[in-house]
PDB file of C-alpha atoms in Angstrom:
ATOM      1  CA  MET A   4       0.021   0.489  -0.116  1.00  0.00           C
ATOM      2  CA  LYS A   5       1.495   3.636  -0.868  1.00  0.00           C
ATOM      3  CA  MET A   6       1.364   6.370   1.531  1.00  0.00           C
ATOM      4  CA  ASN A   7       2.292   9.847   1.566  1.00  0.00           C
ATOM      5  CA  LEU A   8       3.939  12.226   4.364  1.00  0.00           C
ATOM      6  CA  ASP A   9       2.835  14.990   6.243  1.00  0.00           C
ATOM      7  CA  SER A  10       5.880  16.033   8.404  1.00  0.00           C
ATOM      8  CA  ASN A  11       9.476  16.610   7.579  1.00  0.00           C
ATOM      9  CA  LEU A  12      10.455  14.643  10.860  1.00  0.00           C
ATOM     10  CA  VAL A  13       9.305  10.840  11.706  1.00  0.00           C
ATOM     11  CA  SER A  14       9.590   8.641  14.928  1.00  0.00           C
ATOM     12  CA  VAL A  15      11.349   5.488  14.487  1.00  0.00           C
ATOM     13  CA  ALA A  16       7.794   3.597  15.780  1.00  0.00           C
ATOM     14  CA  TRP A  17       6.387   5.327  12.901  1.00  0.00           C
ATOM     15  CA  LEU A  18       8.988   4.208  10.338  1.00  0.00           C
ATOM     16  CA  ASN A  19       8.805   0.817  12.082  1.00  0.00           C
ATOM     17  CA  SER A  20       4.935   0.747  11.766  1.00  0.00           C
ATOM     18  CA  HIS A  21       4.894   1.770   7.936  1.00  0.00           C
ATOM     19  CA  ILE A  22       8.084   0.013   7.002  1.00  0.00           C
ATOM     20  CA  ASP A  23       6.098  -2.245   4.259  1.00  0.00           C
ATOM     21  CA  ALA A  24       4.651   0.802   2.228  1.00  0.00           C
ATOM     22  CA  SER A  25       5.284  -0.153  -1.190  1.00  0.00           C
ATOM     23  CA  ASN A  26       6.452   3.286  -2.039  1.00  0.00           C
ATOM     24  CA  LEU A  27       8.708   3.622   0.885  1.00  0.00           C
ATOM     25  CA  ILE A  28      12.311   4.419   0.294  1.00  0.00           C
ATOM     26  CA  ILE A  29      14.819   4.440   3.295  1.00  0.00           C
ATOM     27  CA  LEU A  30      18.028   6.276   2.726  1.00  0.00           C
ATOM     28  CA  ASP A  31      21.342   5.899   4.900  1.00  0.00           C
ATOM     29  CA  ALA A  32      22.983   9.375   4.690  1.00  0.00           C
ATOM     30  CA  THR A  33      25.714   8.797   6.848  1.00  0.00           C
ATOM     31  CA  ILE A  34      28.745  10.821   5.934  1.00  0.00           C
ATOM     32  CA  ASN A  35      32.093   9.142   5.116  1.00  0.00           C
ATOM     33  CA  LYS A  36      30.521   5.787   5.732  1.00  0.00           C
ATOM     34  CA  VAL A  37      32.308   2.410   4.194  1.00  0.00           C
ATOM     35  CA  ILE A  38      29.695   0.106   3.187  1.00  0.00           C
ATOM     36  CA  ASP A  39      30.445  -3.601   3.387  1.00  0.00           C
ATOM     37  CA  ILE A  40      28.673  -6.818   4.339  1.00  0.00           C
ATOM     38  CA  SER A  41      29.562  -6.002   7.623  1.00  0.00           C
ATOM     39  CA  SER A  42      27.934  -2.551   7.925  1.00  0.00           C
ATOM     40  CA  VAL A  43      24.587  -2.377   9.568  1.00  0.00           C
ATOM     41  CA  ARG A  44      21.679  -0.658   8.458  1.00  0.00           C
ATOM     42  CA  ILE A  45      17.902  -0.316   8.800  1.00  0.00           C
ATOM     43  CA  PRO A  46      15.940  -3.042   6.773  1.00  0.00           C
ATOM     44  CA  ASN A  47      15.988  -2.123   2.938  1.00  0.00           C
ATOM     45  CA  ALA A  48      18.147   1.013   3.425  1.00  0.00           C
ATOM     46  CA  ARG A  49      19.992   2.361   0.435  1.00  0.00           C
ATOM     47  CA  PHE A  50      23.216   4.261   1.018  1.00  0.00           C
ATOM     48  CA  PHE A  51      22.819   8.040   0.227  1.00  0.00           C
ATOM     49  CA  ASP A  52      26.557   8.777  -0.337  1.00  0.00           C
ATOM     50  CA  ILE A  53      26.408  12.701   0.190  1.00  0.00           C
ATOM     51  CA  LYS A  54      30.518  12.839  -0.275  1.00  0.00           C
ATOM     52  CA  GLN A  55      30.800  11.188  -3.404  1.00  0.00           C
ATOM     53  CA  LYS A  56      27.531  10.897  -5.572  1.00  0.00           C
ATOM     54  CA  PHE A  57      25.394  13.828  -4.331  1.00  0.00           C
ATOM     55  CA  SER A  58      28.255  16.519  -4.135  1.00  0.00           C
ATOM     56  CA  ASP A  59      30.150  18.203  -6.802  1.00  0.00           C
ATOM     57  CA  VAL A  60      33.261  16.267  -6.432  1.00  0.00           C
ATOM     58  CA  THR A  61      35.167  18.624  -8.782  1.00  0.00           C
ATOM     59  CA  ALA A  62      34.668  21.748  -6.676  1.00  0.00           C
ATOM     60  CA  PRO A  63      36.968  23.297  -4.307  1.00  0.00           C
ATOM     61  CA  PHE A  64      35.295  23.036  -1.290  1.00  0.00           C
ATOM     62  CA  PRO A  65      33.504  19.951   0.515  1.00  0.00           C
ATOM     63  CA  SER A  66      29.948  18.587   0.073  1.00  0.00           C
ATOM     64  CA  THR A  67      29.134  21.306  -2.697  1.00  0.00           C
ATOM     65  CA  LEU A  68      25.817  21.107  -4.175  1.00  0.00           C
ATOM     66  CA  PRO A  69      25.484  18.696  -7.316  1.00  0.00           C
ATOM     67  CA  SER A  70      24.184  20.212 -10.507  1.00  0.00           C
ATOM     68  CA  THR A  71      20.471  19.108 -11.351  1.00  0.00           C
ATOM     69  CA  GLU A  72      21.479  16.671 -13.867  1.00  0.00           C
ATOM     70  CA  GLN A  73      23.631  14.657 -11.170  1.00  0.00           C
ATOM     71  CA  PHE A  74      21.446  14.532  -8.675  1.00  0.00           C
ATOM     72  CA  GLN A  75      18.395  12.940 -10.672  1.00  0.00           C
ATOM     73  CA  LYS A  76      20.910  10.735 -11.978  1.00  0.00           C
ATOM     74  CA  GLU A  77      22.317   9.049  -8.673  1.00  0.00           C
ATOM     75  CA  ALA A  78      18.674   9.645  -7.049  1.00  0.00           C
ATOM     76  CA  ARG A  79      17.291   7.549 -10.217  1.00  0.00           C
ATOM     77  CA  ALA A  80      20.060   5.143  -9.489  1.00  0.00           C
ATOM     78  CA  LEU A  81      18.594   4.456  -5.912  1.00  0.00           C
ATOM     79  CA  GLY A  82      15.681   3.468  -7.672  1.00  0.00           C
ATOM     80  CA  ILE A  83      13.595   7.081  -6.337  1.00  0.00           C
ATOM     81  CA  ASN A  84      10.372   7.646  -8.158  1.00  0.00           C
ATOM     82  CA  SER A  85       8.364  10.673  -8.302  1.00  0.00           C
ATOM     83  CA  ASP A  86       5.725   9.167  -5.991  1.00  0.00           C
ATOM     84  CA  SER A  87       8.004   7.596  -3.301  1.00  0.00           C
ATOM     85  CA  VAL A  88       8.303   8.602   0.330  1.00  0.00           C
ATOM     86  CA  VAL A  89      11.598   9.029   1.623  1.00  0.00           C
ATOM     87  CA  VAL A  90      12.824   8.862   5.068  1.00  0.00           C
ATOM     88  CA  VAL A  91      16.419   9.668   5.443  1.00  0.00           C
ATOM     89  CA  TYR A  92      18.668   8.902   8.648  1.00  0.00           C
ATOM     90  CA  ASP A  93      22.260   8.624   9.644  1.00  0.00           C
ATOM     91  CA  ASP A  94      24.212   6.818  12.349  1.00  0.00           C
ATOM     92  CA  LYS A  95      24.718   9.952  14.574  1.00  0.00           C
ATOM     93  CA  GLY A  96      20.820  10.534  15.268  1.00  0.00           C
ATOM     94  CA  ILE A  97      20.469  13.805  13.298  1.00  0.00           C
ATOM     95  CA  TYR A  98      23.167  15.043  11.431  1.00  0.00           C
ATOM     96  CA  SER A  99      24.166  14.286   7.994  1.00  0.00           C
ATOM     97  CA  SER A 100      20.769  13.051   7.427  1.00  0.00           C
ATOM     98  CA  ALA A 101      19.462  16.712   7.277  1.00  0.00           C
ATOM     99  CA  ARG A 102      21.769  17.955   4.359  1.00  0.00           C
ATOM    100  CA  ALA A 103      20.404  14.767   2.688  1.00  0.00           C
ATOM    101  CA  TRP A 104      16.491  16.248   3.303  1.00  0.00           C
ATOM    102  CA  TRP A 105      17.440  19.553   2.218  1.00  0.00           C
ATOM    103  CA  LEU A 106      18.847  18.580  -0.918  1.00  0.00           C
ATOM    104  CA  PHE A 107      15.857  16.783  -1.870  1.00  0.00           C
ATOM    105  CA  LYS A 108      13.926  20.227  -1.090  1.00  0.00           C
ATOM    106  CA  VAL A 109      16.417  22.101  -3.217  1.00  0.00           C
ATOM    107  CA  PHE A 110      15.679  19.703  -6.076  1.00  0.00           C
ATOM    108  CA  GLY A 111      11.878  20.115  -5.559  1.00  0.00           C
ATOM    109  CA  PHE A 112      10.873  16.591  -4.062  1.00  0.00           C
ATOM    110  CA  LYS A 113       8.491  17.600  -0.961  1.00  0.00           C
ATOM    111  CA  ASN A 114       7.552  14.104   0.294  1.00  0.00           C
ATOM    112  CA  VAL A 115      10.897  13.628   2.292  1.00  0.00           C
ATOM    113  CA  ALA A 116      11.395  13.364   5.986  1.00  0.00           C
ATOM    114  CA  VAL A 117      14.352  12.961   8.452  1.00  0.00           C
ATOM    115  CA  LEU A 118      14.116   9.933  10.990  1.00  0.00           C
ATOM    116  CA  ASP A 119      14.286  11.714  14.276  1.00  0.00           C
ATOM    117  CA  GLY A 120      17.088   9.758  16.621  1.00  0.00           C
ATOM    118  CA  GLY A 121      18.284   7.875  13.352  1.00  0.00           C
ATOM    119  CA  LEU A 122      20.039   4.626  13.515  1.00  0.00           C
ATOM    120  CA  PRO A 123      20.860   4.800  17.033  1.00  0.00           C
ATOM    121  CA  GLU A 124      17.249   5.693  18.241  1.00  0.00           C
ATOM    122  CA  TRP A 125      16.158   2.891  15.925  1.00  0.00           C
ATOM    123  CA  GLN A 126      18.477   0.646  17.806  1.00  0.00           C
ATOM    124  CA  ASN A 127      17.219   1.886  20.849  1.00  0.00           C
ATOM    125  CA  ASN A 128      14.035   0.528  20.839  1.00  0.00           C
ATOM    126  CA  GLY A 129      15.150  -2.676  19.596  1.00  0.00           C
ATOM    127  CA  PHE A 130      13.738  -2.641  16.006  1.00  0.00           C
ATOM    128  CA  THR A 131      15.337  -4.881  13.250  1.00  0.00           C
ATOM    129  CA  ILE A 132      18.620  -4.126  11.935  1.00  0.00           C
ATOM    130  CA  GLU A 133      20.265  -6.228   9.291  1.00  0.00           C
ATOM    131  CA  THR A 134      23.941  -6.075   7.311  1.00  0.00           C
ATOM    132  CA  TYR A 135      24.256  -4.532   3.908  1.00  0.00           C
ATOM    133  CA  LYS A 136      24.311  -6.618   0.878  1.00  0.00           C
ATOM    134  CA  PHE A 137      25.581  -5.418  -2.503  1.00  0.00           C
ATOM    135  CA  GLU A 138      22.327  -4.964  -5.006  1.00  0.00           C
ATOM    136  CA  ASP A 139      20.975  -2.869  -7.606  1.00  0.00           C
ATOM    137  CA  PHE A 140      17.570  -1.464  -7.680  1.00  0.00           C
ATOM    138  CA  PRO A 141      15.317  -0.656 -10.675  1.00  0.00           C
ATOM    139  CA  GLU A 142      16.035   3.033 -12.030  1.00  0.00           C
ATOM    140  CA  GLY A 143      13.598   5.370 -10.907  1.00  0.00           C
ATOM    141  CA  ASP A 144      11.694   8.338 -12.726  1.00  0.00           C
ATOM    142  CA  ILE A 145      12.179  11.285  -9.988  1.00  0.00           C
ATOM    143  CA  GLU A 146      12.325  14.403 -11.952  1.00  0.00           C
ATOM    144  CA  ALA A 147      14.797  17.146 -10.176  1.00  0.00           C
ATOM    145  CA  LYS A 148      14.243  20.533 -10.876  1.00  0.00           C
ATOM    146  CA  LEU A 149      16.562  23.068  -8.726  1.00  0.00           C
ATOM    147  CA  HIS A 150      15.153  25.547  -6.549  1.00  0.00           C
ATOM    148  CA  SER A 151      18.244  27.813  -6.270  1.00  0.00           C
ATOM    149  CA  GLU A 152      16.592  30.318  -3.831  1.00  0.00           C
ATOM    150  CA  LEU A 153      17.051  27.471  -1.188  1.00  0.00           C
ATOM    151  CA  MET A 154      20.763  27.844  -1.501  1.00  0.00           C
ATOM    152  CA  THR A 155      23.226  30.809  -1.639  1.00  0.00           C
ATOM    153  CA  ASN A 156      26.852  30.992  -2.349  1.00  0.00           C
ATOM    154  CA  PHE A 157      29.674  33.374  -1.652  1.00  0.00           C
ATOM    155  CA  ASP A 158      28.266  36.468  -3.260  1.00  0.00           C
ATOM    156  CA  GLY A 159      25.089  35.935  -1.909  1.00  0.00           C
ATOM    157  CA  VAL A 160      25.750  35.538   1.353  1.00  0.00           C
ATOM    158  CA  ASN A 161      27.851  38.751   1.188  1.00  0.00           C
ATOM    159  CA  ASP A 162      24.674  40.494   0.302  1.00  0.00           C
ATOM    160  CA  PHE A 163      22.801  39.085   2.633  1.00  0.00           C
ATOM    161  CA  SER A 164      25.117  40.099   5.613  1.00  0.00           C
ATOM    162  CA  LEU A 165      24.243  43.904   4.709  1.00  0.00           C
ATOM    163  CA  ASP A 166      20.519  43.073   4.455  1.00  0.00           C
ATOM    164  CA  LYS A 167      18.866  44.254   7.712  1.00  0.00           C
ATOM    165  CA  ASN A 168      15.852  41.851   6.450  1.00  0.00           C
ATOM    166  CA  THR A 169      18.059  38.862   6.579  1.00  0.00           C
ATOM    167  CA  LEU A 170      19.097  36.909   9.630  1.00  0.00           C
ATOM    168  CA  ILE A 171      22.190  34.936   9.359  1.00  0.00           C
ATOM    169  CA  LEU A 172      22.717  32.014  11.799  1.00  0.00           C
ATOM    170  CA  ASP A 173      25.609  29.976  12.191  1.00  0.00           C
ATOM    171  CA  ALA A 174      25.528  26.457  13.675  1.00  0.00           C
ATOM    172  CA  ARG A 175      28.803  25.921  14.796  1.00  0.00           C
ATOM    173  CA  SER A 176      29.851  25.619  18.259  1.00  0.00           C
ATOM    174  CA  GLU A 177      30.049  28.977  20.439  1.00  0.00           C
ATOM    175  CA  ALA A 178      33.628  28.342  20.682  1.00  0.00           C
ATOM    176  CA  ARG A 179      34.212  28.234  16.857  1.00  0.00           C
ATOM    177  CA  PHE A 180      31.998  31.133  16.216  1.00  0.00           C
ATOM    178  CA  LYS A 181      33.631  33.183  18.902  1.00  0.00           C
ATOM    179  CA  CYS A 182      37.260  32.288  17.357  1.00  0.00           C
ATOM    180  CA  GLU A 183      38.409  30.594  20.708  1.00  0.00           C
ATOM    181  CA  VAL A 184      39.477  27.412  18.862  1.00  0.00           C
ATOM    182  CA  ASP A 185      40.833  26.180  15.690  1.00  0.00           C
ATOM    183  CA  GLU A 186      38.849  25.240  12.673  1.00  0.00           C
ATOM    184  CA  PRO A 187      38.823  21.699  12.205  1.00  0.00           C
ATOM    185  CA  ARG A 188      39.782  21.659   8.562  1.00  0.00           C
ATOM    186  CA  ALA A 189      43.469  22.073   8.382  1.00  0.00           C
ATOM    187  CA  GLY A 190      44.790  25.748   7.195  1.00  0.00           C
ATOM    188  CA  LEU A 191      41.306  27.130   7.462  1.00  0.00           C
ATOM    189  CA  ARG A 192      41.619  30.705   9.573  1.00  0.00           C
ATOM    190  CA  ARG A 193      39.251  31.263  12.230  1.00  0.00           C
ATOM    191  CA  GLY A 194      36.145  33.904  11.859  1.00  0.00           C
ATOM    192  CA  THR A 195      32.588  34.715  11.406  1.00  0.00           C
ATOM    193  CA  ILE A 196      30.463  35.952   8.606  1.00  0.00           C
ATOM    194  CA  PRO A 197      29.992  39.857   9.089  1.00  0.00           C
ATOM    195  CA  ASN A 198      26.491  40.305  11.386  1.00  0.00           C
ATOM    196  CA  SER A 199      26.035  36.836  11.682  1.00  0.00           C
ATOM    197  CA  ASN A 200      24.384  35.102  14.687  1.00  0.00           C
ATOM    198  CA  ASN A 201      25.479  32.086  16.742  1.00  0.00           C
ATOM    199  CA  LEU A 202      22.856  29.065  17.109  1.00  0.00           C
ATOM    200  CA  PRO A 203      24.900  25.838  17.526  1.00  0.00           C
ATOM    201  CA  TYR A 204      22.780  23.071  16.224  1.00  0.00           C
ATOM    202  CA  THR A 205      23.476  21.156  19.260  1.00  0.00           C
ATOM    203  CA  VAL A 206      21.088  23.490  20.832  1.00  0.00           C
ATOM    204  CA  LEU A 207      18.212  22.006  18.883  1.00  0.00           C
ATOM    205  CA  LEU A 208      19.044  18.425  19.657  1.00  0.00           C
ATOM    206  CA  LYS A 209      18.036  16.372  23.281  1.00  0.00           C
ATOM    207  CA  GLY A 210      20.466  13.017  23.203  1.00  0.00           C
ATOM    208  CA  TYR A 211      19.987  11.826  19.651  1.00  0.00           C
ATOM    209  CA  LYS A 212      16.636  13.522  18.768  1.00  0.00           C
ATOM    210  CA  MET A 213      15.233  16.683  17.810  1.00  0.00           C
ATOM    211  CA  LYS A 214      13.476  18.643  20.810  1.00  0.00           C
ATOM    212  CA  SER A 215      10.123  19.118  20.599  1.00  0.00           C
ATOM    213  CA  VAL A 216       8.305  21.850  18.647  1.00  0.00           C
ATOM    214  CA  GLU A 217       7.243  23.749  21.372  1.00  0.00           C
ATOM    215  CA  GLU A 218      11.094  24.041  22.695  1.00  0.00           C
ATOM    216  CA  LEU A 219      12.511  24.604  18.988  1.00  0.00           C
ATOM    217  CA  SER A 220       9.907  27.463  18.880  1.00  0.00           C
ATOM    218  CA  LYS A 221      11.117  28.854  21.859  1.00  0.00           C
ATOM    219  CA  ILE A 222      14.360  28.938  20.561  1.00  0.00           C
ATOM    220  CA  PHE A 223      13.582  30.395  17.147  1.00  0.00           C
ATOM    221  CA  ASN A 224      10.999  32.668  18.302  1.00  0.00           C
ATOM    222  CA  ASN A 225      13.558  34.732  20.528  1.00  0.00           C
ATOM    223  CA  LEU A 226      15.760  34.969  17.136  1.00  0.00           C
ATOM    224  CA  VAL A 227      13.724  35.242  14.344  1.00  0.00           C
ATOM    225  CA  GLU A 228      11.347  38.033  13.536  1.00  0.00           C
ATOM    226  CA  ASP A 229       8.495  37.901  11.537  1.00  0.00           C
ATOM    227  CA  ASN A 230       8.759  38.379   7.902  1.00  0.00           C
ATOM    228  CA  ILE A 231      12.487  38.000   7.566  1.00  0.00           C
ATOM    229  CA  LYS A 232      14.705  35.943   5.667  1.00  0.00           C
ATOM    230  CA  VAL A 233      16.794  33.353   7.290  1.00  0.00           C
ATOM    231  CA  VAL A 234      20.024  32.296   6.060  1.00  0.00           C
ATOM    232  CA  PHE A 235      22.020  29.325   7.799  1.00  0.00           C
ATOM    233  CA  SER A 236      25.483  28.696   7.744  1.00  0.00           C
ATOM    234  CA  CYS A 237      28.067  26.335   9.458  1.00  0.00           C
ATOM    235  CA  GLY A 238      31.396  24.620   8.234  1.00  0.00           C
ATOM    236  CA  SER A 239      30.834  23.035   5.070  1.00  0.00           C
ATOM    237  CA  GLY A 240      27.062  23.459   4.648  1.00  0.00           C
ATOM    238  CA  ILE A 241      25.858  20.015   6.558  1.00  0.00           C
ATOM    239  CA  THR A 242      24.786  21.240  10.365  1.00  0.00           C
ATOM    240  CA  ALA A 243      23.316  24.573   8.690  1.00  0.00           C
ATOM    241  CA  CYS A 244      20.685  22.066   7.249  1.00  0.00           C
ATOM    242  CA  ILE A 245      19.873  20.863  10.857  1.00  0.00           C
ATOM    243  CA  LEU A 246      19.024  24.683  11.660  1.00  0.00           C
ATOM    244  CA  ALA A 247      16.693  24.510   8.277  1.00  0.00           C
ATOM    245  CA  LEU A 248      14.991  21.733   9.584  1.00  0.00           C
ATOM    246  CA  GLY A 249      14.396  22.862  13.339  1.00  0.00           C
ATOM    247  CA  SER A 250      13.227  26.307  11.331  1.00  0.00           C
ATOM    248  CA  THR A 251      10.975  23.927   9.139  1.00  0.00           C
ATOM    249  CA  LEU A 252       9.286  22.106  11.979  1.00  0.00           C
ATOM    250  CA  CYS A 253       8.199  25.545  13.442  1.00  0.00           C
ATOM    251  CA  ASN A 254       6.425  26.159  10.415  1.00  0.00           C
ATOM    252  CA  ILE A 255       9.315  29.429   9.604  1.00  0.00           C
ATOM    253  CA  ASN A 256       9.517  30.017   5.871  1.00  0.00           C
ATOM    254  CA  ASN A 257      11.665  31.955   3.758  1.00  0.00           C
ATOM    255  CA  LEU A 258      15.148  29.713   4.751  1.00  0.00           C
ATOM    256  CA  VAL A 259      18.333  29.636   2.817  1.00  0.00           C
ATOM    257  CA  VAL A 260      21.264  27.471   3.385  1.00  0.00           C
ATOM    258  CA  TYR A 261      24.770  28.722   2.494  1.00  0.00           C
ATOM    259  CA  ASP A 262      26.488  25.779   0.634  1.00  0.00           C
ATOM    260  CA  GLY A 263      30.031  26.795   1.066  1.00  0.00           C
ATOM    261  CA  SER A 264      29.776  27.872   4.694  1.00  0.00           C
ATOM    262  CA  TRP A 265      32.518  29.092   6.702  1.00  0.00           C
ATOM    263  CA  THR A 266      34.891  26.763   4.662  1.00  0.00           C
ATOM    264  CA  GLU A 267      34.169  28.909   1.621  1.00  0.00           C
ATOM    265  CA  TYR A 268      34.089  32.376   3.150  1.00  0.00           C
ATOM    266  CA  GLY A 269      37.190  31.900   5.324  1.00  0.00           C
ATOM    267  CA  THR A 270      39.195  30.891   2.429  1.00  0.00           C
ATOM    268  CA  LEU A 271      37.921  33.705   0.142  1.00  0.00           C
ATOM    269  CA  THR A 272      38.351  36.516   2.766  1.00  0.00           C
TER     270      THR A 272
END
């Protein structure tokens, strides 16, 4: 039986109860995961390779947005159809899964959700896991259409930093934002985007899971004014998408992710 999604975040209990839906595609978006027959997964999950398949590997900065053609080709190779329901998870709880979720939004696919708590929460609840097996999928028919307004680049974020109707939120830790510690990327200088504010992505989480919408609303209501554009940045465009997810759950619209984030900005300035 086919189904549709009505939320951008689903629980492990929900996924377990719908796991046999005919149009469900479960994606493991764990970053830098080496897939072999010893790797565990939620049953029938397919590996969404952010770094190699769903990034522009020719770009100078990590995790750069792929072309529309690349995204469509790789999503079809995973068997994703226009009428699929996609649930994305990772092995940290909520981390890179939010980036995968945002990529689907950027390319016009709306029937996608993040699994709250990811693989750790799935295992904590005692649900079935299995090991990966090498498999091919029937080619999907998903049609990708770029929504460029959901992403920005170096020039765009410079303009946004001068716009009084735009709020830039940086998802890095407070210590990194305040330039108290070195950046994890070798050779990258410390610093912040002008006129940006700090909201560490960890503030939105409670353990492996997202905080409740009520708790998230209190966080964002203290930062985001009505009718303002919100731009999210981080180190390399991954955890910025966690802020985008939290904002979306609070029905905040007009959201943009800075694709290159501090890795690009700190290199080019």
